[in-house]
mmCIF file of C-alpha atoms and ligand atoms in Angstrom:
data_model
loop_
_atom_site.group_PDB
_atom_site.id
_atom_site.type_symbol
_atom_site.label_atom_id
_atom_site.label_comp_id
_atom_site.label_asym_id
_atom_site.label_seq_id
_atom_site.Cartn_x
_atom_site.Cartn_y
_atom_site.Cartn_z
ATOM 1 C CA UNK A 1 0.237 10.185 -20.797
ATOM 2 C CA UNK A 2 1.400 8.118 -23.789
ATOM 3 C CA UNK A 3 4.988 8.889 -22.846
ATOM 4 C CA UNK A 4 4.437 7.961 -19.268
ATOM 5 C CA UNK A 5 2.943 4.562 -20.256
ATOM 6 C CA UNK A 6 5.590 3.845 -22.869
ATOM 7 C CA UNK A 7 8.318 4.419 -20.253
ATOM 8 C CA UNK A 8 6.540 2.266 -17.753
ATOM 9 C CA UNK A 9 6.193 -0.505 -20.336
ATOM 10 C CA UNK A 10 9.891 -0.090 -21.240
ATOM 11 C CA UNK A 11 11.196 -0.624 -17.695
ATOM 12 C CA UNK A 12 8.624 -3.236 -16.765
ATOM 13 C CA UNK A 13 9.709 -5.086 -19.845
ATOM 14 C CA UNK A 14 13.292 -4.956 -18.614
ATOM 15 C CA UNK A 15 12.917 -5.445 -14.957
ATOM 16 C CA UNK A 16 9.687 -7.246 -14.295
ATOM 17 C CA UNK A 17 9.387 -10.790 -15.856
ATOM 18 C CA UNK A 18 6.268 -13.018 -16.209
ATOM 19 C CA UNK A 19 4.858 -13.659 -12.818
ATOM 20 C CA UNK A 20 1.930 -16.287 -12.942
ATOM 21 C CA UNK A 21 0.759 -15.647 -9.373
ATOM 22 C CA UNK A 22 0.636 -11.857 -9.878
ATOM 23 C CA UNK A 23 -1.021 -12.057 -13.268
ATOM 24 C CA UNK A 24 -3.603 -14.546 -11.911
ATOM 25 C CA UNK A 25 -4.308 -12.209 -9.075
ATOM 26 C CA UNK A 26 -5.104 -9.351 -11.478
ATOM 27 C CA UNK A 27 -7.196 -11.619 -13.658
ATOM 28 C CA UNK A 28 -9.148 -12.810 -10.596
ATOM 29 C CA UNK A 29 -9.724 -9.300 -9.429
ATOM 30 C CA UNK A 30 -11.161 -8.228 -12.739
ATOM 31 C CA UNK A 31 -13.339 -11.265 -12.937
ATOM 32 C CA UNK A 32 -14.604 -10.637 -9.503
ATOM 33 C CA UNK A 33 -15.429 -6.912 -10.374
ATOM 34 C CA UNK A 34 -12.898 -5.286 -8.106
ATOM 35 C CA UNK A 35 -11.744 -1.851 -9.215
ATOM 36 C CA UNK A 36 -8.318 -1.816 -10.870
ATOM 37 C CA UNK A 37 -6.708 0.530 -8.436
ATOM 38 C CA UNK A 38 -3.886 -1.903 -7.170
ATOM 39 C CA UNK A 39 -0.450 -0.525 -7.247
ATOM 40 C CA UNK A 40 1.360 -0.894 -10.523
ATOM 41 C CA UNK A 41 3.834 -3.755 -11.081
ATOM 42 C CA UNK A 42 6.699 -1.233 -10.663
ATOM 43 C CA UNK A 43 5.262 0.205 -7.459
ATOM 44 C CA UNK A 44 4.528 -3.317 -6.102
ATOM 45 C CA UNK A 45 8.087 -4.184 -6.642
ATOM 46 C CA UNK A 46 9.314 -1.020 -5.040
ATOM 47 C CA UNK A 47 7.433 -1.993 -1.958
ATOM 48 C CA UNK A 48 8.816 -5.365 -2.058
ATOM 49 C CA UNK A 49 12.476 -4.072 -2.409
ATOM 50 C CA UNK A 50 11.873 -1.504 0.443
ATOM 51 C CA UNK A 51 10.785 -4.371 2.702
ATOM 52 C CA UNK A 52 13.747 -6.404 1.781
ATOM 53 C CA UNK A 53 16.145 -3.466 2.074
ATOM 54 C CA UNK A 54 15.208 -3.069 5.757
ATOM 55 C CA UNK A 55 15.020 -6.754 6.380
ATOM 56 C CA UNK A 56 11.342 -6.489 7.291
ATOM 57 C CA UNK A 57 9.848 -9.451 9.115
ATOM 58 C CA UNK A 58 6.497 -7.805 10.206
ATOM 59 C CA UNK A 59 4.506 -5.838 7.715
ATOM 60 C CA UNK A 60 1.173 -3.962 8.105
ATOM 61 C CA UNK A 61 -0.936 -3.020 5.211
ATOM 62 C CA UNK A 62 -4.091 -0.889 5.284
ATOM 63 C CA UNK A 63 -6.286 -1.601 2.215
ATOM 64 C CA UNK A 64 -5.971 -5.095 0.705
ATOM 65 C CA UNK A 65 -8.331 -5.019 -2.335
ATOM 66 C CA UNK A 66 -7.437 -8.350 -4.000
ATOM 67 C CA UNK A 67 -4.065 -8.650 -2.452
ATOM 68 C CA UNK A 68 -1.893 -7.616 -5.227
ATOM 69 C CA UNK A 69 0.346 -5.393 -3.236
ATOM 70 C CA UNK A 70 0.105 -7.840 -0.364
ATOM 71 C CA UNK A 71 1.663 -10.500 -2.564
ATOM 72 C CA UNK A 72 4.637 -8.372 -3.249
ATOM 73 C CA UNK A 73 5.052 -7.414 0.329
ATOM 74 C CA UNK A 74 4.449 -10.993 1.629
ATOM 75 C CA UNK A 75 7.140 -12.267 -0.690
ATOM 76 C CA UNK A 76 9.607 -9.890 0.949
ATOM 77 C CA UNK A 77 9.121 -11.354 4.471
ATOM 78 C CA UNK A 78 9.016 -15.067 3.592
ATOM 79 C CA UNK A 79 9.400 -17.584 4.940
ATOM 80 C CA UNK A 80 9.395 -16.675 8.615
ATOM 81 C CA UNK A 81 7.881 -13.171 8.388
ATOM 82 C CA UNK A 82 4.169 -12.038 8.335
ATOM 83 C CA UNK A 83 1.805 -9.506 6.865
ATOM 84 C CA UNK A 84 -1.188 -8.242 8.511
ATOM 85 C CA UNK A 85 -3.602 -6.602 5.980
ATOM 86 C CA UNK A 86 -6.892 -4.570 6.726
ATOM 87 C CA UNK A 87 -9.807 -4.683 4.415
ATOM 88 C CA UNK A 88 -13.390 -3.351 5.014
ATOM 89 C CA UNK A 89 -15.158 -5.110 2.093
ATOM 90 C CA UNK A 90 -15.672 -8.968 2.667
ATOM 91 C CA UNK A 91 -15.853 -9.584 -1.083
ATOM 92 C CA UNK A 92 -12.509 -8.043 -1.657
ATOM 93 C CA UNK A 93 -11.093 -9.982 1.345
ATOM 94 C CA UNK A 94 -12.323 -13.193 -0.150
ATOM 95 C CA UNK A 95 -10.721 -12.553 -3.505
ATOM 96 C CA UNK A 96 -7.585 -11.499 -1.655
ATOM 97 C CA UNK A 97 -7.364 -14.746 0.319
ATOM 98 C CA UNK A 98 -7.901 -16.917 -2.846
ATOM 99 C CA UNK A 99 -5.147 -14.874 -4.578
ATOM 100 C CA UNK A 100 -2.839 -15.235 -1.688
ATOM 101 C CA UNK A 101 -3.543 -19.062 -1.406
ATOM 102 C CA UNK A 102 -2.843 -19.406 -5.109
ATOM 103 C CA UNK A 103 0.563 -17.494 -4.517
ATOM 104 C CA UNK A 104 1.493 -19.895 -1.722
ATOM 105 C CA UNK A 105 1.149 -17.109 0.881
ATOM 106 C CA UNK A 106 -1.786 -18.086 2.847
ATOM 107 C CA UNK A 107 0.198 -18.774 5.976
ATOM 108 C CA UNK A 108 2.181 -15.552 5.689
ATOM 109 C CA UNK A 109 -0.797 -13.193 5.435
ATOM 110 C CA UNK A 110 -3.493 -12.447 7.907
ATOM 111 C CA UNK A 111 -6.435 -10.687 6.173
ATOM 112 C CA UNK A 112 -8.449 -8.848 8.774
ATOM 113 C CA UNK A 113 -11.952 -7.829 7.605
ATOM 114 C CA UNK A 114 -13.602 -4.772 9.020
ATOM 115 C CA UNK A 115 -13.057 -0.974 9.321
ATOM 116 C CA UNK A 116 -9.292 -0.622 9.321
ATOM 117 C CA UNK A 117 -9.515 1.930 12.288
ATOM 118 C CA UNK A 118 -11.107 -0.813 14.529
ATOM 119 C CA UNK A 119 -8.531 -3.488 13.445
ATOM 120 C CA UNK A 120 -5.650 -1.096 14.097
ATOM 121 C CA UNK A 121 -6.897 -0.306 17.497
ATOM 122 C CA UNK A 122 -6.505 -3.904 18.363
ATOM 123 C CA UNK A 123 -3.057 -4.443 16.963
ATOM 124 C CA UNK A 124 0.246 -4.403 18.791
ATOM 125 C CA UNK A 125 3.511 -3.831 17.200
ATOM 126 C CA UNK A 126 6.180 -3.594 16.557
ATOM 127 C CA UNK A 127 5.940 -3.619 12.663
ATOM 128 C CA UNK A 128 8.861 -2.969 10.427
ATOM 129 C CA UNK A 129 6.955 -1.470 7.473
ATOM 130 C CA UNK A 130 3.419 -0.127 7.096
ATOM 131 C CA UNK A 131 1.764 0.449 3.651
ATOM 132 C CA UNK A 132 -1.385 2.712 3.873
ATOM 133 C CA UNK A 133 -3.674 2.454 0.826
ATOM 134 C CA UNK A 134 -7.269 2.495 1.875
ATOM 135 C CA UNK A 135 -9.914 5.241 1.957
ATOM 136 C CA UNK A 136 -8.103 8.437 1.795
ATOM 137 C CA UNK A 137 -10.320 10.295 4.306
ATOM 138 C CA UNK A 138 -8.855 8.494 7.296
ATOM 139 C CA UNK A 139 -5.201 8.677 6.219
ATOM 140 C CA UNK A 140 -4.189 10.923 9.182
ATOM 141 C CA UNK A 141 -5.676 8.348 11.520
ATOM 142 C CA UNK A 142 -4.051 5.409 9.737
ATOM 143 C CA UNK A 143 -0.795 7.217 9.701
ATOM 144 C CA UNK A 144 -1.062 7.843 13.612
ATOM 145 C CA UNK A 145 -1.674 4.159 14.044
ATOM 146 C CA UNK A 146 1.315 3.205 11.770
ATOM 147 C CA UNK A 147 3.624 5.463 13.811
ATOM 148 C CA UNK A 148 2.334 3.933 17.063
ATOM 149 C CA UNK A 149 2.831 0.408 15.816
ATOM 150 C CA UNK A 150 6.244 0.954 14.160
ATOM 151 C CA UNK A 151 9.559 -0.037 15.507
ATOM 152 C CA UNK A 152 12.298 2.587 15.653
ATOM 153 C CA UNK A 153 13.700 2.713 12.142
ATOM 154 C CA UNK A 154 10.422 1.421 10.742
ATOM 155 C CA UNK A 155 9.203 2.621 7.372
ATOM 156 C CA UNK A 156 5.744 3.979 6.467
ATOM 157 C CA UNK A 157 4.665 4.451 2.848
ATOM 158 C CA UNK A 158 1.313 6.274 2.152
ATOM 159 C CA UNK A 159 -0.171 5.921 -1.399
ATOM 160 C CA UNK A 160 -2.091 8.406 -3.393
ATOM 161 C CA UNK A 161 -0.945 11.638 -1.847
ATOM 162 C CA UNK A 162 -0.928 13.672 -5.022
ATOM 163 C CA UNK A 163 -3.968 12.550 -7.072
ATOM 164 C CA UNK A 164 -3.450 14.440 -10.227
ATOM 165 C CA UNK A 165 -2.265 17.493 -8.216
ATOM 166 C CA UNK A 166 -5.664 17.929 -6.538
ATOM 167 C CA UNK A 167 -3.804 17.746 -3.204
ATOM 168 C CA UNK A 168 -3.020 21.450 -3.515
ATOM 169 C CA UNK A 169 -6.676 22.361 -3.709
ATOM 170 C CA UNK A 170 -7.703 23.656 -0.254
ATOM 171 C CA UNK A 171 -11.421 23.287 -1.116
ATOM 172 C CA UNK A 172 -11.078 19.792 -2.648
ATOM 173 C CA UNK A 173 -13.539 16.755 -2.093
ATOM 174 C CA UNK A 174 -13.371 14.577 0.922
ATOM 175 C CA UNK A 175 -10.510 12.537 -0.193
ATOM 176 C CA UNK A 176 -8.437 15.650 -0.972
ATOM 177 C CA UNK A 177 -9.362 16.975 2.439
ATOM 178 C CA UNK A 178 -8.365 13.740 4.057
ATOM 179 C CA UNK A 179 -4.972 13.691 2.182
ATOM 180 C CA UNK A 180 -4.249 17.327 3.357
ATOM 181 C CA UNK A 181 -5.165 16.337 6.998
ATOM 182 C CA UNK A 182 -2.701 13.567 6.650
ATOM 183 C CA UNK A 183 -0.084 15.883 5.030
ATOM 184 C CA UNK A 184 -0.369 18.273 7.992
ATOM 185 C CA UNK A 185 -0.154 15.372 10.553
ATOM 186 C CA UNK A 186 3.038 14.129 8.737
ATOM 187 C CA UNK A 187 4.560 17.523 8.880
ATOM 188 C CA UNK A 188 3.767 17.945 12.558
ATOM 189 C CA UNK A 189 4.915 14.491 13.541
ATOM 190 C CA UNK A 190 8.173 14.852 15.257
ATOM 191 C CA UNK A 191 8.771 11.082 15.532
ATOM 192 C CA UNK A 192 9.268 10.816 11.762
ATOM 193 C CA UNK A 193 11.487 12.088 8.902
ATOM 194 C CA UNK A 194 9.518 12.130 5.652
ATOM 195 C CA UNK A 195 9.375 12.979 1.957
ATOM 196 C CA UNK A 196 6.833 12.945 -0.839
ATOM 197 C CA UNK A 197 7.625 11.617 -4.306
ATOM 198 C CA UNK A 198 5.331 12.419 -7.289
ATOM 199 C CA UNK A 199 4.846 9.695 -9.815
ATOM 200 C CA UNK A 200 3.539 9.281 -13.395
ATOM 201 C CA UNK A 201 2.695 6.183 -15.369
ATOM 202 C CA UNK A 202 -0.269 3.900 -15.669
ATOM 203 C CA UNK A 203 -1.806 5.253 -12.527
ATOM 204 C CA UNK A 204 -1.763 8.789 -13.851
ATOM 205 C CA UNK A 205 -0.059 11.593 -11.950
ATOM 206 C CA UNK A 206 0.063 10.612 -8.288
ATOM 207 C CA UNK A 207 2.687 9.997 -5.532
ATOM 208 C CA UNK A 208 3.513 8.458 -2.268
ATOM 209 C CA UNK A 209 4.826 9.659 1.022
ATOM 210 C CA UNK A 210 7.792 7.981 2.589
ATOM 211 C CA UNK A 211 8.429 8.258 6.346
ATOM 212 C CA UNK A 212 11.018 6.656 8.656
ATOM 213 C CA UNK A 213 10.319 6.501 12.273
ATOM 214 C CA UNK A 214 13.025 7.661 14.552
HETATM 215 N N1 LIG B 301 -3.358 -2.000 -1.611
HETATM 216 C C1 LIG B 301 -4.091 -2.502 -2.729
HETATM 217 C C2 LIG B 301 -5.168 -1.611 -3.172
HETATM 218 C C3 LIG B 301 -6.124 -1.113 -2.162
HETATM 219 S S1 LIG B 301 -7.508 -0.238 -2.851
HETATM 220 C C4 LIG B 301 -3.218 -2.949 -3.826
HETATM 221 O O1 LIG B 301 -2.384 -2.067 -4.184
HETATM 222 O O2 LIG B 301 -3.277 -4.063 -4.459
HETATM 223 C C5 LIG B 301 -8.368 0.343 -1.322
HETATM 224 C C6 LIG B 301 -9.008 -0.743 -0.552
HETATM 225 O O3 LIG B 301 -9.224 -0.092 0.714
HETATM 226 C C7 LIG B 301 -10.179 -1.208 -1.010
HETATM 227 O O4 LIG B 301 -10.221 -2.514 -1.219
HETATM 228 C C8 LIG B 301 -11.269 -0.835 -0.055
HETATM 229 O O5 LIG B 301 -12.310 -1.670 0.055
HETATM 230 C C9 LIG B 301 -10.393 -0.656 1.148
HETATM 231 N N2 LIG B 301 -11.041 0.202 2.115
HETATM 232 C C10 LIG B 301 -11.860 1.297 2.026
HETATM 233 N N3 LIG B 301 -12.186 1.818 3.201
HETATM 234 C C11 LIG B 301 -11.648 1.066 4.126
HETATM 235 C C12 LIG B 301 -11.730 0.984 5.653
HETATM 236 N N4 LIG B 301 -12.319 1.855 6.265
HETATM 237 N N5 LIG B 301 -11.073 0.010 6.190
HETATM 238 C C13 LIG B 301 -10.320 -0.927 5.428
HETATM 239 N N6 LIG B 301 -10.342 -0.931 4.206
HETATM 240 C C14 LIG B 301 -10.910 -0.098 3.483
HETATM 241 C C1 LIG B 302 -7.994 4.916 -6.034
HETATM 242 C C2 LIG B 302 -7.439 4.363 -4.902
HETATM 243 C C3 LIG B 302 -6.125 4.017 -4.866
HETATM 244 O O1 LIG B 302 -5.601 3.436 -3.730
HETATM 245 C C4 LIG B 302 -5.314 4.123 -6.021
HETATM 246 O O2 LIG B 302 -4.030 3.729 -5.882
HETATM 247 C C5 LIG B 302 -5.812 4.698 -7.053
HETATM 248 C C6 LIG B 302 -7.112 5.076 -7.196
HETATM 249 C C7 LIG B 302 -9.438 5.413 -6.106
HETATM 250 O O3 LIG B 302 -10.024 5.280 -5.100
HETATM 251 O O4 LIG B 302 -9.886 5.874 -7.146
HETATM 252 MG MG1 LIG B 303 -3.487 3.229 -3.884
#
């Protein structure tokens, strides 16, 4: 763990400069009592670079929290693109809107409050990139919506698919069971090509799934 964090600090120090809007968002989240479960800075930048690499203009996010990952994604689609982000908790959504406003992204991001499944049912695509990072129990359903809403060649990233290795436990808790239902759906979904990458660092041992829609 010490080594993981030292390496993360080393590369963050080299590749991620000061960023007042992102730092302010993290501080506001902590002050508002939000759980510190945002993506790491390096992961946020990875999402940002992925979005830029595919020239994304419409991005979908499931699970906003305080909008930390949303800021990274929204910056990738500026100025003419847009992000729709789904958040259940009105308090989280309010903090996120303030963070996005401070980051100059209020016009770029549409924060939709309510159960993500309901929001997703009402959305029409196509989206270029989807980032799924809400409750893990519904990941199979979020993924199905992401596939439905994606353009051909669109990218879907699903966070937290390893969770300290607990994903291999067939008798795990609800979140593990949800992740495994998602994993089965990912494997069975013929419209995508996919891989899973394990990660270590400040978020412990975890990983993300990456899928490209055919
Ligand atoms: N993507 C964020 C972190 C999201 S944390 C970042 O990296 O900055 C997960 C979020 O999903 C929490 O804010 C939680 O309230 C939200 N969430 C949980 N269940 C949800 C649901 N059913 N619909 C929408 N959001 C949900
Ligand atoms: C948790 C959720 C996340 O999305 C994450 O990246 C890390 C932890 C959690 O619910 O504990
Ligand atoms: Mg996550």
